[in-house]
Coordinates of C-alpha atoms in Angstrom, one line a residue:
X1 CA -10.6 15.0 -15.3
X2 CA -11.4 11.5 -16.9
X3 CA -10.2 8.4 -15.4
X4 CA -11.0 5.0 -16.0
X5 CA -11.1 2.8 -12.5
X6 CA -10.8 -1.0 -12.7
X7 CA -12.4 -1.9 -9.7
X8 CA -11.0 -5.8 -9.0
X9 CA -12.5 -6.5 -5.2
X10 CA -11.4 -10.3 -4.7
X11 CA -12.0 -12.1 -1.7
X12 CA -13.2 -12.0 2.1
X13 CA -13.9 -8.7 3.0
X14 CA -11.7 -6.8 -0.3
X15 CA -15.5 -6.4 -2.1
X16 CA -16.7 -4.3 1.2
X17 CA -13.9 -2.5 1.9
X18 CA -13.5 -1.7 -2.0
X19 CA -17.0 -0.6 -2.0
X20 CA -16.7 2.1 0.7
X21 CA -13.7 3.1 -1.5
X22 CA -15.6 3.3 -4.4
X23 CA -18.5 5.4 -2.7
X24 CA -16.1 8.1 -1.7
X25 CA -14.0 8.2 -5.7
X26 CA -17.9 9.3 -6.7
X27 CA -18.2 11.4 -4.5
X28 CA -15.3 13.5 -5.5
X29 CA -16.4 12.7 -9.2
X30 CA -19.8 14.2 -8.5
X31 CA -18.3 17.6 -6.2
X32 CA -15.3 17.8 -8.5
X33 CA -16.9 17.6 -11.4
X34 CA -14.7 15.0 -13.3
X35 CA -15.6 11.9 -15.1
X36 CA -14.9 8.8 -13.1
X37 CA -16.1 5.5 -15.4
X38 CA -15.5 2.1 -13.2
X39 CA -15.8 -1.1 -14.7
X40 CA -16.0 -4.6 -11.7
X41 CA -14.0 -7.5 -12.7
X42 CA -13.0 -10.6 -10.8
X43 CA -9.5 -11.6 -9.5
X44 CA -8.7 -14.0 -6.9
X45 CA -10.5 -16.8 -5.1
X46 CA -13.2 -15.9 -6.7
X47 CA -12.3 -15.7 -10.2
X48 CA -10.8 -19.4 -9.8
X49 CA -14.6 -20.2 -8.9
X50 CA -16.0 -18.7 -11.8
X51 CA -13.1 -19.1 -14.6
X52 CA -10.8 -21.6 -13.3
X53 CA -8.2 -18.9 -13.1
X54 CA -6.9 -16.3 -10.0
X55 CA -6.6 -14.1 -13.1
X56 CA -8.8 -14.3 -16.0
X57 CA -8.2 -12.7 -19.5
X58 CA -11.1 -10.2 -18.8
X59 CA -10.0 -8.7 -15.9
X60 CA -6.3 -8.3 -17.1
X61 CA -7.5 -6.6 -20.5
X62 CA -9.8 -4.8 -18.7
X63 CA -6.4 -3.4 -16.0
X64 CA -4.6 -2.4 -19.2
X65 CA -7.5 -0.4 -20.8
X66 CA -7.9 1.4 -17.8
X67 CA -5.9 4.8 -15.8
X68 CA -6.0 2.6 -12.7
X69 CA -6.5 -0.5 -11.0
X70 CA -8.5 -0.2 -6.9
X71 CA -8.1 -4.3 -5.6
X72 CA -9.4 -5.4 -2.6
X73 CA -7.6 -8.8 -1.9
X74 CA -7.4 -12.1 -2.7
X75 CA -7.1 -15.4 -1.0
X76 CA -8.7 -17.9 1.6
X77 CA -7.9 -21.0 3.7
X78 CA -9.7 -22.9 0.8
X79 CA -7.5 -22.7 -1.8
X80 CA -4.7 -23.5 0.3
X81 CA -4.4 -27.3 -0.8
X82 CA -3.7 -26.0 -4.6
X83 CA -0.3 -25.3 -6.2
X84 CA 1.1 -22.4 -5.8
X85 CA 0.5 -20.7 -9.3
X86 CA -3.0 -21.6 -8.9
X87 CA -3.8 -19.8 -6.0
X88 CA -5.6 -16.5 -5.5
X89 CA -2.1 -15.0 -4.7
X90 CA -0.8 -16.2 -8.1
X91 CA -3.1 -13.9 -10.0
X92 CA -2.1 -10.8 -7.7
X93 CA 1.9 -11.2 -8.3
X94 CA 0.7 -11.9 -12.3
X95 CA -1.4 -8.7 -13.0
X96 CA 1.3 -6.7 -10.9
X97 CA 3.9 -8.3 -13.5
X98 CA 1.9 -7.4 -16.3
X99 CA 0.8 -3.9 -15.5
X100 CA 4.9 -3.3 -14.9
X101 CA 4.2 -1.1 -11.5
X102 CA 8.0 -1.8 -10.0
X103 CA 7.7 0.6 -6.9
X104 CA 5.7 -0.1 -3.9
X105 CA 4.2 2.8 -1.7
X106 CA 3.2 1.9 1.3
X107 CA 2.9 4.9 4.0
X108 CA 3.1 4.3 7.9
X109 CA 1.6 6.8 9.7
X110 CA 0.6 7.6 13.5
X111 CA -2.9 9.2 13.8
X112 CA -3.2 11.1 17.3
X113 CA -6.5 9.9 18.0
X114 CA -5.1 6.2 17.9
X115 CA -2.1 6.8 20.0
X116 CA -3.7 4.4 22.3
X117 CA -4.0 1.7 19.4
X118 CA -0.1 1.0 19.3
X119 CA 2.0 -1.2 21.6
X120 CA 4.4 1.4 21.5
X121 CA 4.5 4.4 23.6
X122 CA 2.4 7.5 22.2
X123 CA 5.9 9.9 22.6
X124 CA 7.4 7.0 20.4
X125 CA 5.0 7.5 18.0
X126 CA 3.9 10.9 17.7
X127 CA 4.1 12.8 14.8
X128 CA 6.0 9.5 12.7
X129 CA 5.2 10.1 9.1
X130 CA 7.1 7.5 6.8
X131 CA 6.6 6.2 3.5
X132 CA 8.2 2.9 2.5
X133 CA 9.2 2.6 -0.9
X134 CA 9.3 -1.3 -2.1
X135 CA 11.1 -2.4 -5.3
X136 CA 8.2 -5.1 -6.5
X137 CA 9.2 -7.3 -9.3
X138 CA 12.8 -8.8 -8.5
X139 CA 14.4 -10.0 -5.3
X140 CA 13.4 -13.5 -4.3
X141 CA 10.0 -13.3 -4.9
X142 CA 11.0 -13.6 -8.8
X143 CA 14.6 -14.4 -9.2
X144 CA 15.3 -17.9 -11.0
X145 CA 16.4 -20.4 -10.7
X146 CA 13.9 -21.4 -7.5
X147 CA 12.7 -24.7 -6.8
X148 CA 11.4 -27.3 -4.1
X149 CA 13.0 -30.7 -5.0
X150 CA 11.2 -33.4 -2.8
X151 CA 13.0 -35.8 -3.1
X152 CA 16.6 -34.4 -2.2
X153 CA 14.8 -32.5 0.5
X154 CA 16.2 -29.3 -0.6
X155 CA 14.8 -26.2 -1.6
X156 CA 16.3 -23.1 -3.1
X157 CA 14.9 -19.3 -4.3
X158 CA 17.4 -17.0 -6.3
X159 CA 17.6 -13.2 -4.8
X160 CA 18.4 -10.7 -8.2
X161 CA 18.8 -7.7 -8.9
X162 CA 19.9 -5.8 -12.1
X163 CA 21.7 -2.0 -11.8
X164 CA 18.5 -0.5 -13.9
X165 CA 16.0 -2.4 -11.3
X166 CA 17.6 -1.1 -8.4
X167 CA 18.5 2.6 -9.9
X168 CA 14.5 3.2 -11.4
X169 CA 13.0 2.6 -7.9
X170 CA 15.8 4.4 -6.4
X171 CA 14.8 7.3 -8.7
X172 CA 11.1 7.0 -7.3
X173 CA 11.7 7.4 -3.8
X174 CA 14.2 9.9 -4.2
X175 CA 12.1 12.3 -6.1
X176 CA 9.2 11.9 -3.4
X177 CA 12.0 12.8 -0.9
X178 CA 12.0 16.1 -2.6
X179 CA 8.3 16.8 -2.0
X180 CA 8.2 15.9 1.6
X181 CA 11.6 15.9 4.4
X182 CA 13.8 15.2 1.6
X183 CA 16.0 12.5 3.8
X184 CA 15.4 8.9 2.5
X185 CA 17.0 6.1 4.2
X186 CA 18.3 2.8 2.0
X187 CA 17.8 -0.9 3.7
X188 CA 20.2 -3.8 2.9
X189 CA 22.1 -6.4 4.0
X190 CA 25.8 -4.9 2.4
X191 CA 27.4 -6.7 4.4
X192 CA 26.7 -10.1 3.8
X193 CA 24.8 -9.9 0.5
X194 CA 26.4 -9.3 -3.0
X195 CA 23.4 -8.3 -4.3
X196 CA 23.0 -5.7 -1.2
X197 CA 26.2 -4.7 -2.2
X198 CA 25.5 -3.6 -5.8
X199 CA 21.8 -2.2 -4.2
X200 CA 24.0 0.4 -2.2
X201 CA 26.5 1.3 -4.9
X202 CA 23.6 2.3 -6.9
X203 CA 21.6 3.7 -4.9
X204 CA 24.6 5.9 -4.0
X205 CA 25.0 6.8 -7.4
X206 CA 21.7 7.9 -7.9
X207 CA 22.1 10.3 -4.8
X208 CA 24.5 12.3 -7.2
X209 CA 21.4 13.8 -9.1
X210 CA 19.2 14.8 -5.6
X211 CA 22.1 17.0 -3.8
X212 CA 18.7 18.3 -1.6
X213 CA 18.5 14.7 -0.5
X214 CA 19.9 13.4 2.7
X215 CA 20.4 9.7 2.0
X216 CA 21.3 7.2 5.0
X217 CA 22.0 3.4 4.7
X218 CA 20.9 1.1 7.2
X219 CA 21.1 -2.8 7.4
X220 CA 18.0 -4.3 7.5
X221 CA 18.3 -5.7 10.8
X222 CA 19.5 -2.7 12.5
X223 CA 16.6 -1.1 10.8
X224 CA 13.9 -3.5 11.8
X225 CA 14.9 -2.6 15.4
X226 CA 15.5 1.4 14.7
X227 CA 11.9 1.6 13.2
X228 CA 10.7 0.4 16.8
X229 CA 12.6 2.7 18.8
X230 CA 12.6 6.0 16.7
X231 CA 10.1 5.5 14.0
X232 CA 10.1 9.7 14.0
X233 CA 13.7 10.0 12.5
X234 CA 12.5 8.0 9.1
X235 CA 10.7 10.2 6.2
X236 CA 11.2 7.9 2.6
X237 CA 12.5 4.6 3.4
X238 CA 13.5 2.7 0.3
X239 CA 14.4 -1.3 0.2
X240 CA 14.0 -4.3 -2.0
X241 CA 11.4 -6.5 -2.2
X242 CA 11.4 -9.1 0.5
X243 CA 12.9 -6.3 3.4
X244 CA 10.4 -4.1 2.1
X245 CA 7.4 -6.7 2.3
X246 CA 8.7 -7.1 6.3
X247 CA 9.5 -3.9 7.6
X248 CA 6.0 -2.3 6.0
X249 CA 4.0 -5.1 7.8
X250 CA 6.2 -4.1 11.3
X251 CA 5.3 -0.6 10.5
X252 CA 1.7 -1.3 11.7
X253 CA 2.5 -1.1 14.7
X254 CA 3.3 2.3 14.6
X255 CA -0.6 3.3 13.3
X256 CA -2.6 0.3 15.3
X257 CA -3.7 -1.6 12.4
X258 CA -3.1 -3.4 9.2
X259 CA -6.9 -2.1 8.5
X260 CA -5.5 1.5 8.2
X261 CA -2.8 1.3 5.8
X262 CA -3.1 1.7 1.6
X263 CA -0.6 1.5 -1.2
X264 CA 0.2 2.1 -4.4
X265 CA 1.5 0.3 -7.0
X266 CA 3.8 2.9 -9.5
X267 CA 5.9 3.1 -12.3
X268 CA 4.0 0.6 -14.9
X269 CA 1.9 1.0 -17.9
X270 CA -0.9 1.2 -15.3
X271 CA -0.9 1.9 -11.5
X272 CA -2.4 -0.4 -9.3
X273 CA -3.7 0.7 -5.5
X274 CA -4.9 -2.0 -2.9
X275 CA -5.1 -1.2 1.4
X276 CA -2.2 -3.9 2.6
X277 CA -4.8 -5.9 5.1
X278 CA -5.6 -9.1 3.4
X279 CA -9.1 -11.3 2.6
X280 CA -9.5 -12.0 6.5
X281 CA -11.8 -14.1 5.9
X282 CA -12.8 -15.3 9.5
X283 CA -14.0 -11.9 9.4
X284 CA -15.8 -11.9 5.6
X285 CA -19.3 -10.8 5.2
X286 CA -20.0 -9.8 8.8
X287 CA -20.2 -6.1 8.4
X288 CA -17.1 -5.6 10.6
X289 CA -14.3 -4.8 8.2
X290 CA -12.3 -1.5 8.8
X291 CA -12.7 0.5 5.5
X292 CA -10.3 2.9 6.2
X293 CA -7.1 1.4 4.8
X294 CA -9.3 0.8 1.2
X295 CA -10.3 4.7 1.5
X296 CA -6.8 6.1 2.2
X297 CA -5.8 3.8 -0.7
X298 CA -8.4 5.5 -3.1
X299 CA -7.1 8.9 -1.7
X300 CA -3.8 8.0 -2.8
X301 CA -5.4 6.4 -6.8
X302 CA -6.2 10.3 -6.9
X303 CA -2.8 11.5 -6.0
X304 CA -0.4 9.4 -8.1
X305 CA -3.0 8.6 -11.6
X306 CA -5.5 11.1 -11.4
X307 CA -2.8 14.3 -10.0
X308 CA -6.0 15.3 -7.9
X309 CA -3.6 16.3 -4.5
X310 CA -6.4 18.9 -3.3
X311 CA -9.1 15.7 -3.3
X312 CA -6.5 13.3 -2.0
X313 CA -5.9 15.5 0.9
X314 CA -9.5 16.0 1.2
X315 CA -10.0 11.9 1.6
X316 CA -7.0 12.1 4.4
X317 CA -8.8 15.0 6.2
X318 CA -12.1 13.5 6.5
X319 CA -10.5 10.2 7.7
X320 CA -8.9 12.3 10.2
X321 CA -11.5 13.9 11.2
X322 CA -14.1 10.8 11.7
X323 CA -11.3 9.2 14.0
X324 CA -11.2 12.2 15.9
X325 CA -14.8 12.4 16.4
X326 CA -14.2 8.8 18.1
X327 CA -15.4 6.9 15.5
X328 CA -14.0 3.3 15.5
X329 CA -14.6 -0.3 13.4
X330 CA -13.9 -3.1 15.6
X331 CA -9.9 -3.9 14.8
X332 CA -9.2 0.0 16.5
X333 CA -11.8 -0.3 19.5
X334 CA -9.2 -1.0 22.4
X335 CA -11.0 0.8 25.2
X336 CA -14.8 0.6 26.7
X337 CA -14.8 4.1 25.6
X338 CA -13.9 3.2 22.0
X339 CA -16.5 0.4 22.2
X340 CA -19.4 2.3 22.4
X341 CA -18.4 4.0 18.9
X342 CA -18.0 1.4 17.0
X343 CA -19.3 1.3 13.6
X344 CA -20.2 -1.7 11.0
X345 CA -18.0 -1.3 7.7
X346 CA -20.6 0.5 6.1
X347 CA -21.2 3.2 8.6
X348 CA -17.5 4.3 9.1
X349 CA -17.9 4.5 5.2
X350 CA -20.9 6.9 5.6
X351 CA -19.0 8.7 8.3
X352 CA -16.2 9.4 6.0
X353 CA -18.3 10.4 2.9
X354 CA -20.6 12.7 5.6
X355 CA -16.5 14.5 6.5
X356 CA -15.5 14.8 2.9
X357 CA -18.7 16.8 1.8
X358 CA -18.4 19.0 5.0
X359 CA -14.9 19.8 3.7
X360 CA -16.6 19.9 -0.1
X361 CA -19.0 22.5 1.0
X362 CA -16.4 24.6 3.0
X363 CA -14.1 24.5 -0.2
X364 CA -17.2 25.9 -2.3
X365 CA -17.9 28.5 0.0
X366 CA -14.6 29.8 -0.2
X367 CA -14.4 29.7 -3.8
X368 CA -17.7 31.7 -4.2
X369 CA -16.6 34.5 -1.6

């Protein structure tokens, strides 16, 4: 297998977490025997530093020559005095527009070792297993005509949506509804919202050509609460963009922390993975960061541009399996017990990559016997 990684790490702590990412992808290269080539570019905070941009012609040429794009994340409190499409944010909402990815997959998942991490009740949470898939490029975070006027003291943002938009995502989440519960549930605000409206008669329609699929609907209030209450009875949950932005973020309740959870960007010329924490840069260059959710995310750049699901699950396994040794980064130590395992961001790192080869040299053995 040869794949071609654009590795973009931003700000704060996106270039440690990315490099513990990066560290495990060669270590499948290297046991897997594929041909991993990754090329560093800059994006973000730090590319306005350097270039004067948040997205510089380099780094997007270099995103559309390559199989896949890892980011870490961009932004920081500094930047925050500059106009909106100037900001490090700015250059993550353009390269997603450019490399066309129009589904978001964002998984929420409860780990039994961090039952303890959640404000919700471990019998709550056990065994929830949901994956949240987010149309990306319409809704209100793109729909003209939007616009502060200052001096009428009025503002105004256009919500969008086109039947293809809504019926090519719906597609998405439907056919991974197939590989897991096959039940996906559709948020939206039908009964308020005209464009809600045409997001559930499509989605409806789509449902015609996945008779193994259970399909729900479910306002996005009612769901907001639901997701609380009985996060086990969700499997695919599909929504537009601004529901789907909110109801991820609540998710993370469900596993303890932002720090834990990846995604992936689908359905472009080029697929684009970054963990859903952001910069935090109160906590930047201290060694703390939680790598985890920037691992998990590289497990998931082999499953959906690389078609590696044996080494994906591999990634998942040793995660698994470090948090069940007790291992811990700050953001997950909650008791005094947790406390005395904590590790900096580049031991958990080691931890992990110590797991996968254990599970590298089991797989060997077994393939020699």
């Amino acid at each position: 297998m040869k794949l071609k990684v654009l590795v973009a790490a931003g700000d704060g702590i996106g270039p440690e977490v990315t490099g513990e990412a990066e560290r495990i992808l060669r270590s499948v290269a290297e046991w897997g025997g594929h041909d991993f080539e990754f090329r560093k570019e800059l994006i973000g905070g730090v590319a306005i530093k350097a270039h004067g941009t948040p997205l510089p012609p380099a780094t997007l040429d270099a995103a559309l020559e390559s199989d896949a794009v890892l980011l870490g994340a961009v932004g920081g409190n500094e930047f925050n005095s500059l106009p909106p499409d100037r900001r490090p944010e700015a250059g993550l909402l353009q390269i997603r527009q450019a490399l066309g990815g129009f589904a978001n997959l964002r998984p929420a998942f409860a780990h039994p070792a961090l039952a303890a991490n959640s404000p919700l009740r471990p019998e709550v949470i056990d065994g929830a297993d949901i994956i949240f898939v987010r149309e990306l490029l319409g809704g209100l975070y793109f729909g003209e005509p939007r616009q502060w006027n200052r001096e009428t003291n009025s503002a105004w943002n256009t919500m969008r949506y086109t039947r293809d938009e809504v019926a090519r995502v719906a597609r998405i989440a439907f056919q991974l509804a197939q590989k897991r519960r096959k039940k996906l549930t559709s948020v939206d605000k039908a009964n308020v919202l005209e464009v809600s409206q045409l997001w559930r008669t499509t989605v409806t329609e789509v449902a015609k050509d996945f008779p193994d699929v259970t399909l729900e609907h479910q306002y996005v209030d009612a769901m907001s609460m639901h997701l609380m209450n009985t996060p086990r009875t969700y499997d695919v949950v599909l929504t537009e963009n601004l529901f789907g932005d909110i109801l991820s973020d609540e998710s993370a309740v469900i596993t303890g922390s932002l720090g834990m959870l990846p995604s992936a960007t689908i359905g472009g010329q080029v697929n684009l993975y970054e963990p859903v924490h952001g910069s935090a840069p109160d906590i930047a260059g201290k060694g703390i960061a939680n790598p985890l959710g920037a691992i998990l995310t590289a497990a998931m750049l082999l499953r959906h541009s690389a078609n590696l699901e044996q080494d994906a699950q591999a990634i998942e396994t040793a995660v698994r399996k470090v948090l069940e040794q007790g291992y811990r980064t700050a953001d997950l130590a909650r008791s005094e017990k947790d406390k005395k395992m904590v590790l900096s961001t580049q031991a958990m790192g080691k931890q992990v990559h110590e797991a996968l080869n254990e599970i590298s040299d089991k797989r060997q053995a077994m393939h020699a016997v």
